[in-house]
Amino acid sequence: MECKELLERLSEYIDGELDPKLCADLEKHMAECNPCLIFVNTIKKTISLFKYASSEPLPKEVHLRLHDYLKKKCQGC
């Protein structure tokens, strides 16, 4: 497997939808290609952080400040 193919299959891999043989090939490639390993781990961490952050409600004060800011910015829209 080459880096380009890893990138083409990345979504399937992360979602657990990749054929087991291709999954093994992808993992073998990452074991031999540090830039791809770092890239995949970064994507996984980003997704994890997004899921965590999106589960936390926005504090009321922040919500109100954001609302006021957007309201002021959009008055002339």
PDB file of C-alpha atoms in Angstrom:
ATOM      1  CA  MET A   1       0.000   0.000   0.000  1.00  0.00           C
ATOM      2  CA  GLU A   2       1.158   3.528  -0.761  1.00  0.00           C
ATOM      3  CA  CYS A   3       0.414   6.745   1.110  1.00  0.00           C
ATOM      4  CA  LYS A   4      -2.087   7.841  -1.555  1.00  0.00           C
ATOM      5  CA  GLU A   5      -4.164   4.677  -1.125  1.00  0.00           C
ATOM      6  CA  LEU A   6      -4.097   5.088   2.649  1.00  0.00           C
ATOM      7  CA  LEU A   7      -5.558   8.572   2.236  1.00  0.00           C
ATOM      8  CA  GLU A   8      -8.230   7.253  -0.130  1.00  0.00           C
ATOM      9  CA  ARG A   9      -9.261   4.580   2.400  1.00  0.00           C
ATOM     10  CA  LEU A  10      -8.868   6.657   5.561  1.00  0.00           C
ATOM     11  CA  SER A  11     -12.553   7.357   6.146  1.00  0.00           C
ATOM     12  CA  GLU A  12     -13.479   3.686   5.800  1.00  0.00           C
ATOM     13  CA  TYR A  13     -10.638   2.725   8.136  1.00  0.00           C
ATOM     14  CA  ILE A  14     -11.589   5.199  10.843  1.00  0.00           C
ATOM     15  CA  ASP A  15     -15.275   4.247  10.582  1.00  0.00           C
ATOM     16  CA  GLY A  16     -14.404   0.538  10.900  1.00  0.00           C
ATOM     17  CA  GLU A  17     -15.869  -0.221   7.470  1.00  0.00           C
ATOM     18  CA  LEU A  18     -12.694  -1.361   5.747  1.00  0.00           C
ATOM     19  CA  ASP A  19     -12.293  -4.933   4.535  1.00  0.00           C
ATOM     20  CA  PRO A  20     -10.114  -6.867   7.053  1.00  0.00           C
ATOM     21  CA  LYS A  21      -7.400  -7.546   4.424  1.00  0.00           C
ATOM     22  CA  LEU A  22      -7.209  -3.875   3.447  1.00  0.00           C
ATOM     23  CA  CYS A  23      -7.255  -2.913   7.116  1.00  0.00           C
ATOM     24  CA  ALA A  24      -4.249  -5.154   7.742  1.00  0.00           C
ATOM     25  CA  ASP A  25      -2.465  -3.679   4.706  1.00  0.00           C
ATOM     26  CA  LEU A  26      -3.181  -0.158   5.928  1.00  0.00           C
ATOM     27  CA  GLU A  27      -1.904  -0.944   9.431  1.00  0.00           C
ATOM     28  CA  LYS A  28       1.214  -2.565   7.971  1.00  0.00           C
ATOM     29  CA  HIS A  29       1.832   0.567   5.923  1.00  0.00           C
ATOM     30  CA  MET A  30       1.445   2.774   9.006  1.00  0.00           C
ATOM     31  CA  ALA A  31       3.920   0.577  10.891  1.00  0.00           C
ATOM     32  CA  GLU A  32       6.453   1.315   8.149  1.00  0.00           C
ATOM     33  CA  CYS A  33       5.506   4.932   7.348  1.00  0.00           C
ATOM     34  CA  ASN A  34       5.753   7.297  10.299  1.00  0.00           C
ATOM     35  CA  PRO A  35       4.199  10.325   8.498  1.00  0.00           C
ATOM     36  CA  CYS A  36       1.068   8.277   7.708  1.00  0.00           C
ATOM     37  CA  LEU A  37       0.924   6.962  11.270  1.00  0.00           C
ATOM     38  CA  ILE A  38       1.142  10.494  12.653  1.00  0.00           C
ATOM     39  CA  PHE A  39      -1.492  11.718  10.191  1.00  0.00           C
ATOM     40  CA  VAL A  40      -3.969   8.938  11.032  1.00  0.00           C
ATOM     41  CA  ASN A  41      -3.435   9.367  14.777  1.00  0.00           C
ATOM     42  CA  THR A  42      -3.947  13.126  14.433  1.00  0.00           C
ATOM     43  CA  ILE A  43      -7.210  12.612  12.534  1.00  0.00           C
ATOM     44  CA  LYS A  44      -8.428  10.117  15.153  1.00  0.00           C
ATOM     45  CA  LYS A  45      -7.554  12.516  17.980  1.00  0.00           C
ATOM     46  CA  THR A  46      -9.284  15.405  16.200  1.00  0.00           C
ATOM     47  CA  ILE A  47     -12.459  13.357  15.792  1.00  0.00           C
ATOM     48  CA  SER A  48     -12.303  12.312  19.433  1.00  0.00           C
ATOM     49  CA  LEU A  49     -11.869  15.907  20.603  1.00  0.00           C
ATOM     50  CA  PHE A  50     -14.732  17.070  18.405  1.00  0.00           C
ATOM     51  CA  LYS A  51     -17.051  14.397  19.803  1.00  0.00           C
ATOM     52  CA  TYR A  52     -16.081  15.363  23.350  1.00  0.00           C
ATOM     53  CA  ALA A  53     -16.433  19.096  22.732  1.00  0.00           C
ATOM     54  CA  SER A  54     -19.764  18.762  20.954  1.00  0.00           C
ATOM     55  CA  SER A  55     -21.228  16.851  23.900  1.00  0.00           C
ATOM     56  CA  GLU A  56     -20.533  19.716  26.297  1.00  0.00           C
ATOM     57  CA  PRO A  57     -23.194  22.439  26.385  1.00  0.00           C
ATOM     58  CA  LEU A  58     -22.077  25.988  25.728  1.00  0.00           C
ATOM     59  CA  PRO A  59     -22.004  28.009  28.976  1.00  0.00           C
ATOM     60  CA  LYS A  60     -24.924  30.442  29.134  1.00  0.00           C
ATOM     61  CA  GLU A  61     -22.648  33.496  29.423  1.00  0.00           C
ATOM     62  CA  VAL A  62     -20.730  32.472  26.300  1.00  0.00           C
ATOM     63  CA  HIS A  63     -23.982  31.782  24.464  1.00  0.00           C
ATOM     64  CA  LEU A  64     -25.326  35.248  25.350  1.00  0.00           C
ATOM     65  CA  ARG A  65     -22.090  37.020  24.351  1.00  0.00           C
ATOM     66  CA  LEU A  66     -21.996  35.157  21.052  1.00  0.00           C
ATOM     67  CA  HIS A  67     -25.651  35.947  20.396  1.00  0.00           C
ATOM     68  CA  ASP A  68     -25.095  39.663  21.121  1.00  0.00           C
ATOM     69  CA  TYR A  69     -21.989  39.759  18.935  1.00  0.00           C
ATOM     70  CA  LEU A  70     -23.740  38.109  15.987  1.00  0.00           C
ATOM     71  CA  LYS A  71     -26.790  40.320  16.410  1.00  0.00           C
ATOM     72  CA  LYS A  72     -24.599  43.460  16.231  1.00  0.00           C
ATOM     73  CA  LYS A  73     -22.669  42.146  13.230  1.00  0.00           C
ATOM     74  CA  CYS A  74     -25.836  41.254  11.323  1.00  0.00           C
ATOM     75  CA  GLN A  75     -27.858  44.421  11.939  1.00  0.00           C
ATOM     76  CA  GLY A  76     -27.081  45.729   8.465  1.00  0.00           C
ATOM     77  CA  CYS A  77     -27.496  42.373   6.737  1.00  0.00           C
TER      78      CYS A  77
END
